[in-house]
Coordinates of C-alpha atoms in Angstrom, one line a residue:
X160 CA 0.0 0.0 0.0
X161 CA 1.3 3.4 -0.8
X162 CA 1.5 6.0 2.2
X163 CA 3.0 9.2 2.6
X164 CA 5.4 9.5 4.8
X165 CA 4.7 10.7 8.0
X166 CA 6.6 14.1 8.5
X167 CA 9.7 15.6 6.3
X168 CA 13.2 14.2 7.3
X169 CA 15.7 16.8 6.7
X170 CA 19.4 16.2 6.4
X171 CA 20.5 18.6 9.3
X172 CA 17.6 19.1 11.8
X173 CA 14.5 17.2 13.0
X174 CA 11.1 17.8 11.5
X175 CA 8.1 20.3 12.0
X176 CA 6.2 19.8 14.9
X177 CA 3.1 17.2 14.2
X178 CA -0.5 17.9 15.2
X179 CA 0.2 21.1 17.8
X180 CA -2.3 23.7 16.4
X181 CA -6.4 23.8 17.6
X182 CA -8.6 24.7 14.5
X183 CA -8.6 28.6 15.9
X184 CA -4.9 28.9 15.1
X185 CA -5.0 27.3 12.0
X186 CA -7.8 29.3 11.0
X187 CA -5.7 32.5 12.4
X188 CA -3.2 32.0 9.9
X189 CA -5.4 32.7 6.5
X190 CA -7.2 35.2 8.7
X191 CA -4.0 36.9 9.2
X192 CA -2.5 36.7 5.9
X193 CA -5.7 38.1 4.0
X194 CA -4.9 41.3 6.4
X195 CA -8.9 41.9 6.4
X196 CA -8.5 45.4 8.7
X197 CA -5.6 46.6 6.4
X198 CA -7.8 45.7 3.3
X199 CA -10.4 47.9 4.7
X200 CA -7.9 51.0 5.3
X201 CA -8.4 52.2 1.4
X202 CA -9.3 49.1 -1.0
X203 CA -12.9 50.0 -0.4
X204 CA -12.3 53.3 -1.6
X205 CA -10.6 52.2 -4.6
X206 CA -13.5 50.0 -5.5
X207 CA -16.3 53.0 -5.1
X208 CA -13.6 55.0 -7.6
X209 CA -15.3 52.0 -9.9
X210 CA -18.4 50.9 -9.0
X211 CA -19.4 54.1 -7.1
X212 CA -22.6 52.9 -4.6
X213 CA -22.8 49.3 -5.8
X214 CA -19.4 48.7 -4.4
X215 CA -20.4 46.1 -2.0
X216 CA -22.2 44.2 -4.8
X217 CA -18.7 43.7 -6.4
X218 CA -17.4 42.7 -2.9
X219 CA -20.6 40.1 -2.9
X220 CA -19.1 38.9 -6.3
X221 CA -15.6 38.4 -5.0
X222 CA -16.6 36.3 -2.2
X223 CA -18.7 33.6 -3.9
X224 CA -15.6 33.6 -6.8
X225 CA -12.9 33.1 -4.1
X226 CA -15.5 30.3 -2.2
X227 CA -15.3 28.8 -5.1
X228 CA -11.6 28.5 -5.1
X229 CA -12.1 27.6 -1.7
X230 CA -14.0 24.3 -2.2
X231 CA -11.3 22.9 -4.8
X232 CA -8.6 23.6 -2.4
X233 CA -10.7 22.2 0.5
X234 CA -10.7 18.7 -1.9
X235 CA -7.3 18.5 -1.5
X236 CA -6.9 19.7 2.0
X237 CA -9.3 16.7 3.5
X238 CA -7.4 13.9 1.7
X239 CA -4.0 15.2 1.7
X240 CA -1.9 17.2 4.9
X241 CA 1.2 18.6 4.1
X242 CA 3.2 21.6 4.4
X243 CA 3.1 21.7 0.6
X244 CA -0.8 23.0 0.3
X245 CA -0.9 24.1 -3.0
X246 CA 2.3 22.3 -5.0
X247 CA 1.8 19.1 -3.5
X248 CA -1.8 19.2 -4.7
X249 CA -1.4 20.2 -8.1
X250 CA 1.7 18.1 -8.5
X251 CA -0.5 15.2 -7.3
X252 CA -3.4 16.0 -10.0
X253 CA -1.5 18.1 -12.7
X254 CA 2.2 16.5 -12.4
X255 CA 5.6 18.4 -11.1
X256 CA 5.4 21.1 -13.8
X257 CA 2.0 22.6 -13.2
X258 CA 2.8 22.1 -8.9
X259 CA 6.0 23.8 -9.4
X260 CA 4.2 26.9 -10.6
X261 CA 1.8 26.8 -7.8
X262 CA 4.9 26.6 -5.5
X263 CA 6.6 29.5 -7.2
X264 CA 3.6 31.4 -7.8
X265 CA 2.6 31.4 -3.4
X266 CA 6.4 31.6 -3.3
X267 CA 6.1 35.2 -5.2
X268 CA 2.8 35.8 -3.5
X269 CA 3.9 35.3 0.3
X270 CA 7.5 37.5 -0.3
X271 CA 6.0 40.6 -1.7
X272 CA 2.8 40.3 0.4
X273 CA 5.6 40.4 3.4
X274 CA 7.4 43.4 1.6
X275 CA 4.0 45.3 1.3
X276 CA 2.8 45.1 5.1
X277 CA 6.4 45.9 6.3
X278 CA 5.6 49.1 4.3
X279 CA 2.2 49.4 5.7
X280 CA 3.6 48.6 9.0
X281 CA 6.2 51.5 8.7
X282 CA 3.4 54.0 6.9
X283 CA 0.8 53.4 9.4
X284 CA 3.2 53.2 12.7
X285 CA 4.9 56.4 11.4
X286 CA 1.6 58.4 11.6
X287 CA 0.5 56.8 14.9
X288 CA 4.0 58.7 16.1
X289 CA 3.7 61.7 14.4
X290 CA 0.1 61.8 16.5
X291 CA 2.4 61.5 19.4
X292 CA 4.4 64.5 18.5
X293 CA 7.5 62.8 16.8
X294 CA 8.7 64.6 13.7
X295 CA 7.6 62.5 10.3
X296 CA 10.9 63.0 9.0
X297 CA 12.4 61.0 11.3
X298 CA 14.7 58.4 9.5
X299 CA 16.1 56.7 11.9
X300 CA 12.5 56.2 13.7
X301 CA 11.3 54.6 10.1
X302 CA 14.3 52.6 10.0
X303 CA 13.4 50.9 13.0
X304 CA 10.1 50.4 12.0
X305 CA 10.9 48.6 8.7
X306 CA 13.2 46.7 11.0
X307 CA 10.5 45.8 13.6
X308 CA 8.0 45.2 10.5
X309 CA 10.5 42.9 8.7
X310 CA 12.7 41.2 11.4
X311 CA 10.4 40.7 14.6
X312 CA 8.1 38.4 12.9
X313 CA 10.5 36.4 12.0
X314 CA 12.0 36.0 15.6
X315 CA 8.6 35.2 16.1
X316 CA 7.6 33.0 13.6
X317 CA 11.4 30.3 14.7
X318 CA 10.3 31.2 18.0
X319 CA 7.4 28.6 18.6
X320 CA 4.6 28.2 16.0
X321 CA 1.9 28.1 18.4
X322 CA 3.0 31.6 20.0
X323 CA 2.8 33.2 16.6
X324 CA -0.5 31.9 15.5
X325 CA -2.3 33.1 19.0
X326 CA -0.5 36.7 18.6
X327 CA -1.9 36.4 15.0
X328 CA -5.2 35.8 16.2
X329 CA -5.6 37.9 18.7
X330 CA -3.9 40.5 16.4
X331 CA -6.4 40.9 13.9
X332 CA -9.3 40.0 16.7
X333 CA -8.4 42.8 18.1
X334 CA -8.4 45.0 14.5
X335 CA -11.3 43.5 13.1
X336 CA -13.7 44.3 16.8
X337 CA -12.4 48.1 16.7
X338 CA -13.2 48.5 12.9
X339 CA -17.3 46.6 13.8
X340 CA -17.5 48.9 16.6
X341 CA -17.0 51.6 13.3
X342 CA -19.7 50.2 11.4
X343 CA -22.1 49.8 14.5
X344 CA -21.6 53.8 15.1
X345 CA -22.2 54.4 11.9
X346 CA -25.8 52.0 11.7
X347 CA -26.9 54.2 15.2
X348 CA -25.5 57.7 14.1
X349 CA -27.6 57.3 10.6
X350 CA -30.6 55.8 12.7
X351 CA -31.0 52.3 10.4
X352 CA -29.0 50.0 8.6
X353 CA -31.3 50.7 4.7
X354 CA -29.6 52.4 2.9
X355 CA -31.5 52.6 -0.2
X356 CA -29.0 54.8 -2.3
X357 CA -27.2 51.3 -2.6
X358 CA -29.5 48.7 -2.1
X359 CA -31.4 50.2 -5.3
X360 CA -29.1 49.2 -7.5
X361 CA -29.8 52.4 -9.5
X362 CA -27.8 53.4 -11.9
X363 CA -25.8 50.1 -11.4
X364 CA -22.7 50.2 -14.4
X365 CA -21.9 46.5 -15.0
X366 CA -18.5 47.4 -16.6
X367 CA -17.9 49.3 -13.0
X368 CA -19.1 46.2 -10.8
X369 CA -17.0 44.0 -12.7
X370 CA -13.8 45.9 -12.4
X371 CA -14.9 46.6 -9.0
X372 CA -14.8 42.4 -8.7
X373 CA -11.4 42.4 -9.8
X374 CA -10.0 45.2 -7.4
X375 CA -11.7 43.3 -4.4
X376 CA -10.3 39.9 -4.9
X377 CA -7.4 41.2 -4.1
X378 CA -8.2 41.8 -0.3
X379 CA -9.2 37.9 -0.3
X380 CA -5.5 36.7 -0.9
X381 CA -3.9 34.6 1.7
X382 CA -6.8 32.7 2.5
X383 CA -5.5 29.5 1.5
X384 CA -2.2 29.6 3.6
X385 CA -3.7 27.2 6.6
X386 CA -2.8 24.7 4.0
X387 CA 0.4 25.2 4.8
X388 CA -0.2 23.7 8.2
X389 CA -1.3 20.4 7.0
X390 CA 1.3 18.6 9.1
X391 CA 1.3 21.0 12.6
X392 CA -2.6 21.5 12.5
X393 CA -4.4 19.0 15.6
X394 CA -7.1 17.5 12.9
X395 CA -5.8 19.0 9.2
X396 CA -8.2 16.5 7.5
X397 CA -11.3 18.6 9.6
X398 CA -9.3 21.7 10.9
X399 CA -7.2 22.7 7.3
X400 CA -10.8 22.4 5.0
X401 CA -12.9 24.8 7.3
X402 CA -9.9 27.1 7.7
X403 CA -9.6 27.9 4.2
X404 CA -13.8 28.3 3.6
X405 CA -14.7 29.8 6.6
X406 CA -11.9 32.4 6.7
X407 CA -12.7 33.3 3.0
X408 CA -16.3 33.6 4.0
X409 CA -16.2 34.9 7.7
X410 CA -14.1 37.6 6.2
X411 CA -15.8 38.3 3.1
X412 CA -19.1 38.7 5.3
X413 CA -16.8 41.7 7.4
X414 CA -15.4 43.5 4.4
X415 CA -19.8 43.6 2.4
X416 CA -20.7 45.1 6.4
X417 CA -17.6 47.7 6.3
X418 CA -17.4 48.6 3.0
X419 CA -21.7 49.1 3.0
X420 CA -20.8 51.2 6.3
X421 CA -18.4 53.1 5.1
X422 CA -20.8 54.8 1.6
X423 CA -23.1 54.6 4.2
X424 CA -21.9 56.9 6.5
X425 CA -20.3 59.1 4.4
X426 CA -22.2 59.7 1.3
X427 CA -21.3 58.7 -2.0
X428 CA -20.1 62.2 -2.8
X429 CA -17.9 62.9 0.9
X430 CA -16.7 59.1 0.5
X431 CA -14.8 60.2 -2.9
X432 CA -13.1 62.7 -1.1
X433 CA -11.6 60.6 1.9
X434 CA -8.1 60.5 2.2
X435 CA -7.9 58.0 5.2
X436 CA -11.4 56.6 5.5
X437 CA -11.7 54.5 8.4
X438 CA -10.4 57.2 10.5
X439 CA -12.1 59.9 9.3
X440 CA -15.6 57.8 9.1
X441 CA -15.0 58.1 12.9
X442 CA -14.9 61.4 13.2
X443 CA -18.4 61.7 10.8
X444 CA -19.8 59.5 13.5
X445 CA -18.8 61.7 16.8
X446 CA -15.8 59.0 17.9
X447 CA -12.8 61.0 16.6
X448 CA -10.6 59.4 19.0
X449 CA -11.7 56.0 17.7
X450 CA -9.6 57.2 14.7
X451 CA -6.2 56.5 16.7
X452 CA -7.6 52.3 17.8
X453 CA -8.1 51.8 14.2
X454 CA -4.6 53.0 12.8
X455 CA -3.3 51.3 15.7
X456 CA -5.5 48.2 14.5
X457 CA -4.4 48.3 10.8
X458 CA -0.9 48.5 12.1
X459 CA -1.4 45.3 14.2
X460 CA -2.9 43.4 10.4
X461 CA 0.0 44.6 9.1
X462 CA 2.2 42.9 11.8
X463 CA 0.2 39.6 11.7
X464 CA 0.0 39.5 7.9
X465 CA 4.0 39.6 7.3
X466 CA 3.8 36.9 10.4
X467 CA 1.5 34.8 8.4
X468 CA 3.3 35.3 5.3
X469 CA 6.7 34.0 7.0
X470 CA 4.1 31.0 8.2
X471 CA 3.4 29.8 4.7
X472 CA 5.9 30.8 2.6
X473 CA 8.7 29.4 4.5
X474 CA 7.3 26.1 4.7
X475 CA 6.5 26.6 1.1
X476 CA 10.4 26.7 0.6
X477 CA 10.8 23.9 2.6
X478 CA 8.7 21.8 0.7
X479 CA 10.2 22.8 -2.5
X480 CA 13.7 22.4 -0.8
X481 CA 12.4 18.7 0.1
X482 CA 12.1 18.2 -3.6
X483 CA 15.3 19.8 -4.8
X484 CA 13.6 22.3 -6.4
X485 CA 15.3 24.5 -4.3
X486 CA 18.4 24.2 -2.3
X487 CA 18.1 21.3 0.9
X488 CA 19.0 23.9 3.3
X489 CA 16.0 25.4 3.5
X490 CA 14.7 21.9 4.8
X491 CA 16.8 22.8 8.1
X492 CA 14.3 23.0 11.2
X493 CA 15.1 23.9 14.7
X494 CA 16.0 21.6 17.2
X495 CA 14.4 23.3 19.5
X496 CA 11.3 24.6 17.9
X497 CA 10.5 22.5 14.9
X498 CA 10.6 25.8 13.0
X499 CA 12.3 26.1 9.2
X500 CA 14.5 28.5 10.6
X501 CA 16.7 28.7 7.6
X502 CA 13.6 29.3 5.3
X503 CA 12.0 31.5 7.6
X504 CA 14.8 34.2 7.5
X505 CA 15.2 33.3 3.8
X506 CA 11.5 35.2 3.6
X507 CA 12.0 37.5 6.1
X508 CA 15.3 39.0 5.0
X509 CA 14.5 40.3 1.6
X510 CA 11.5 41.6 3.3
X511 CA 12.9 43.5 5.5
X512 CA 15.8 45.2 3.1
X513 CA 13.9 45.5 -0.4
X514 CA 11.8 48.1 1.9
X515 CA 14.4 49.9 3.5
X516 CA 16.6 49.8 -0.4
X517 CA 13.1 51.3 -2.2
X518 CA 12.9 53.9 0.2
X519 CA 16.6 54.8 0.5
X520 CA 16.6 55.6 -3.0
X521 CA 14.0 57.9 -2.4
X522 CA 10.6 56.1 -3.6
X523 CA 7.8 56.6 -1.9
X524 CA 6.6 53.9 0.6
X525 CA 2.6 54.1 0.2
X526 CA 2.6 53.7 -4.0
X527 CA 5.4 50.8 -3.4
X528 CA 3.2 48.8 -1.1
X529 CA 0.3 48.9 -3.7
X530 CA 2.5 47.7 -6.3
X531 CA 4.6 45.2 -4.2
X532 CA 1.1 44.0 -3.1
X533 CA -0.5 44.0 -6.8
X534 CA 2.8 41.7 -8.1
X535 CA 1.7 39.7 -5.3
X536 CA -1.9 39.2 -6.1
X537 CA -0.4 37.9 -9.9
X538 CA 1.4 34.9 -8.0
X539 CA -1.8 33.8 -6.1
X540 CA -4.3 34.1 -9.4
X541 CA -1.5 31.3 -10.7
X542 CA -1.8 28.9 -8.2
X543 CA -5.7 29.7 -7.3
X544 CA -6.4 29.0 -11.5
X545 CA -4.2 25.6 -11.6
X546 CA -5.7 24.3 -8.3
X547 CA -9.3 24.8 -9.4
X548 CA -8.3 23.4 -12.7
X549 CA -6.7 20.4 -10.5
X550 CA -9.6 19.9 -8.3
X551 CA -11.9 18.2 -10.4
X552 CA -8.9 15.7 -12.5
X553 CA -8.0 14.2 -8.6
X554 CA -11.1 13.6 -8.2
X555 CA -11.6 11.8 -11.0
X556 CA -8.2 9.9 -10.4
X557 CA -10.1 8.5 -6.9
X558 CA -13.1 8.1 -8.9
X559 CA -15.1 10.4 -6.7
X560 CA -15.6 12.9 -9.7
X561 CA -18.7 15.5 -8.9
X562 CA -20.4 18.0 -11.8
X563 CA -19.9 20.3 -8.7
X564 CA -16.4 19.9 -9.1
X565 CA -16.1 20.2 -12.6
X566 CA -18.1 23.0 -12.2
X567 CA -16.4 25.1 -9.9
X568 CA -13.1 24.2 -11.4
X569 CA -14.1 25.6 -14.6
X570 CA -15.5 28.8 -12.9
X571 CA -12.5 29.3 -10.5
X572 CA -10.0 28.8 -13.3
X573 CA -11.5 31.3 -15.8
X574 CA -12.0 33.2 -13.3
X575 CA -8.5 33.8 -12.6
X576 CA -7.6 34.1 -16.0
X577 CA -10.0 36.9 -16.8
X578 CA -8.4 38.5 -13.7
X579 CA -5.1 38.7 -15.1
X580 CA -6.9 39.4 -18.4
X581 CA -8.1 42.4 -17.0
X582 CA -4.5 43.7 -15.4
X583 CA -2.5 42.9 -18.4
X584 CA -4.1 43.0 -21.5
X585 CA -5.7 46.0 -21.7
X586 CA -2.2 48.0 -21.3
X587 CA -2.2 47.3 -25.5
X588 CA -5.4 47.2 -26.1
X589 CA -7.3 49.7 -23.9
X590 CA -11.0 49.6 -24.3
X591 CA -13.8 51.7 -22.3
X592 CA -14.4 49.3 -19.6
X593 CA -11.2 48.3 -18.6
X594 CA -8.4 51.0 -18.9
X595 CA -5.0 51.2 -19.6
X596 CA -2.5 50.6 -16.8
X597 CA 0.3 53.0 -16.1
X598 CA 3.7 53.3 -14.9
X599 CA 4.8 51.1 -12.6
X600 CA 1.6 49.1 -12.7
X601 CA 2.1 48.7 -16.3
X602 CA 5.0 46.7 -16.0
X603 CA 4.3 44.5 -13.0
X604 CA 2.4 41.6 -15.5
X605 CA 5.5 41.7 -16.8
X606 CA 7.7 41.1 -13.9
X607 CA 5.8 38.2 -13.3
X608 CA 5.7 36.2 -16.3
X609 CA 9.7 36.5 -15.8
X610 CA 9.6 35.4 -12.6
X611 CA 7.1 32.4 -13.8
X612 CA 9.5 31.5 -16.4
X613 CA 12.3 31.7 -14.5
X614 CA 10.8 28.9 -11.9
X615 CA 9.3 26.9 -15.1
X616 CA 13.5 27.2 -16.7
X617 CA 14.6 25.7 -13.3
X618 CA 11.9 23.1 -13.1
X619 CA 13.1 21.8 -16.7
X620 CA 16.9 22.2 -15.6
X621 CA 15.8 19.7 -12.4
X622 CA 13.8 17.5 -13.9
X623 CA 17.1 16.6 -17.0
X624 CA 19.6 16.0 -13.6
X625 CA 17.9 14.6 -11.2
X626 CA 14.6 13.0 -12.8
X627 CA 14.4 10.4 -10.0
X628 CA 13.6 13.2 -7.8
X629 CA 11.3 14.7 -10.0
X630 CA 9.5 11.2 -10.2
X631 CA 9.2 11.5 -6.5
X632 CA 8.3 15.1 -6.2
X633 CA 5.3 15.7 -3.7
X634 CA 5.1 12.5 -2.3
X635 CA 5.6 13.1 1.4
X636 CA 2.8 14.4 3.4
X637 CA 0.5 13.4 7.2
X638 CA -1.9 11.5 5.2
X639 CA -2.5 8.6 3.1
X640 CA -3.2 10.0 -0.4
X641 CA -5.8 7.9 -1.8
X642 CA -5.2 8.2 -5.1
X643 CA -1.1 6.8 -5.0
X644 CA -3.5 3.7 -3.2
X645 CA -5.7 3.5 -6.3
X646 CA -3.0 3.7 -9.0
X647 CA -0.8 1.5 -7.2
X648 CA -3.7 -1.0 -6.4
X649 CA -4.6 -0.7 -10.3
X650 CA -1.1 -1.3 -11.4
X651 CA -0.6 -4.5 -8.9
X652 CA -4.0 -6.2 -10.7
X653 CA -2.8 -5.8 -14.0

């Protein structure tokens, strides 16, 4: 009978810690690294720019297209546990090429996630102090906060994985009951919770709602890291599934409640005018002070989101390490801890100085962490398009294939394509409902088909000298993975 094997055997070190995390910390971590109160800073706002009062409808949109994408990754997650989440699915149903771009694709996705929020981190911590009374040119003051940002999580994150995941938690617990208490205000201050300027629908653009849809689905990204803990999670077959749905719909239920809160409060016209909304919604209401708990909240998301980001994408190097697809050491875990050390600081290095380089030669920190965050968003539509394309072909491998399935893997894969569709293509061929990019954004599709194609180059370069590896890529894991039982049952009665 084919097994997997029961935790990853490194060459120096001892493995990740097996079945430590309750269902709450494992449900922390894509909570924490979809960043939902740091989303809700200005995304919403963005959106409006687009949609103008049916806003939340394209917010309603994005969370039934990322549940979607939820349900084919929660396939995976109840038959297979491992540290791999996405590449050791896909590799399972799609072979080592397509998982390789998965991996490479989070890989992209978790780093400049992590770059952006150490840049939110700084941005938003800098004007908490400058509230205080500290001067905002303050280098060295900045310097310490990209170094707190970048380099605390990290200590964090070796340090012991069930102390990060309960800071991360209660982190964006915390963030997420300040920003309600917001919306709540705003429901008694108006005297209702109709609003019928948006619940009307009139005037409804569908060319705005759609590219609305598009801007949103980038505050849902991250919600598939608790795959990641498929080997320290108590129950991953139960725990790992729910994680990934419920934060994708918990969360998408938060952001239709503040972003109807904040057009409701404001106005559609005052709304178009808001510089820091969240903040200055507070003041509307009569809670001006409220302002300081929420920057102070969306600086905590920013904190837990670069944790979560070292979470997953370190053990996303591991896994890839395990393979050879990238170098061994970054299978190393502590001795003490059971953490990837070595991967961990692998992430949380470039994290940490890419911010500080940018803004030492003189860019400016809030554009870079929209664009570090956008090139982000490019690696996740990969792997969310190739895992709902996977979904339904390991099901039909087990012989447990469902319309549903096919359905949904369809729908979650175009998806995604029409997603990078709409932030590529229509920089040559602009058109009146979807614009042409510029600058910097203009370039980013770019950036990552390059970095795609340079993971794809070393794929083919690993797979000509060491093919037996290849062969055996993704076959470690907690679980028994039913379908290496049916092909190998299949292949012993023939």
């Amino acid at each position: 009978m084919a097994t997997a094997q029961t935790e990853i055997r490194p060459e120096s070190g001892i493995a990740l810690q097996n079945r430590v995390l309750s269902f709450p910390e494992v449900l922390a971590q894509s909570v924490a690294n979809m960043a939902p109160s740091a989303a809700m800073a200005l995304l919403p706002l963005f959106v409006f720019f687009s949609a103008g009062n049916d806003a939340w409808l394209s917010f309603g949109i994005s969370v039934l297209i990322l549940l979607v994408v939820a349900y084919c990754a929660a396939q995976f997650a109840t038959r297979i546990n491992s540290a791999g989440s996405f590449y050791v699915w896909v590799t399972r149903a799609l072979g080592p090429g397509a998982g390789s771009a998965a991996g490479w694709g989070l890989v992209l996705g978790y780093l400049f996630t992590g770059i952006a929020c150490v840049l939110g981190f700084e941005i938003y911590g800098d004007n908490l102090l400058v509230g205080f009374g500290l001067s905002p040119d303050n280098h060295v003051v900045r310097g310490l906060l990209y170094v707190v940002g970048g380099l605390a999580p990290a200590i964090m994150a070796v340090s012991d994985i069930k102390i990060s995941q309960r800071v991360a938690f209660i982190l964006e617990a915390v963030s997420v009951t300040i920003i309600l208490v917001l919306c709540v205000a705003v429901y008694v201050h108006a005297g209702g919770v109709v609003d019928t300027h948006q619940l009307s629908l009139k005037g409804a653009k569908t060319g705005g709602i759609v590219v609305g849809m598009v801007l949103a689905i980038f505050a849902f990204v991250g919600f598939e890291s608790a795959g990641a803990l498929g080997q320290e999670a108590k129950d991953p077959a139960r725990s790992v599934p729910r994680a990934i749905i419920w934060s994708c719909g918990i969360i998408g239920v938060f952001y239709l409640i503040v972003v109807y809160a904040q057009i409701y409060g404001f106005g559609d016209a005052a709304f178009a005018k808001a510089s820091a909304p969240l903040p200055q919604l507070a003041s509307v209401v009569g809670l001006g002070e409220l302002g300081h708990f929420i920057a102070i909240g969306i600086t905590c998301s920013m904190f837990a989101c670069a944790l979560a980001c070292l979470t997953a994408g370190s053990r996303m190097l591991l896994s890839l390490g395990h393979d050879g697809l990238l170098p061994k050491l970054f299978t190393h875990t502590s001795r003490h801890t059971h953490a990837p050390d070595v991967a961990i600081w692998a992430v949380a290095i470039p994290m940490t100085v890419i911010p500080v380089a940018y803004i030492a030669a003189g860019s400016g920190d809030a554009a870079l962490s929209s664009e570090e965050g956008t090139l982000a968003t490019y690696g996740f539509m990969l792997a969310y398009g190739l895992v709902a394309i996977a979904a339904p072909v390991y099901l039909a491998k087990l012989n447990e294939g469902k319309a549903l399935a096919w359905i949904f893997g369809i729908l979650g894969a175009v998806t995604m394509l029409f997603v990078f569709y709409v932030n590529w293509i229509p920089t040559a061929i602009p058109n009146d409902i979807f614009p042409a990019l510029a600058g910097t954004y203009a370039k980013l599709p770019y950036v990552f088909l390059v970095w795609t194609a340079i993971g794809l180059a070393w794929y083919v370069v690993v797979k000509f000298t060491k093919p037996d590896m290849i062969r055996s890529a993704a076959t470690w894991g907690d679980a028994v993975d039913p379908a290496a039982e049916a092909e190998e049952a299949a292949h012993r009665a023939a």
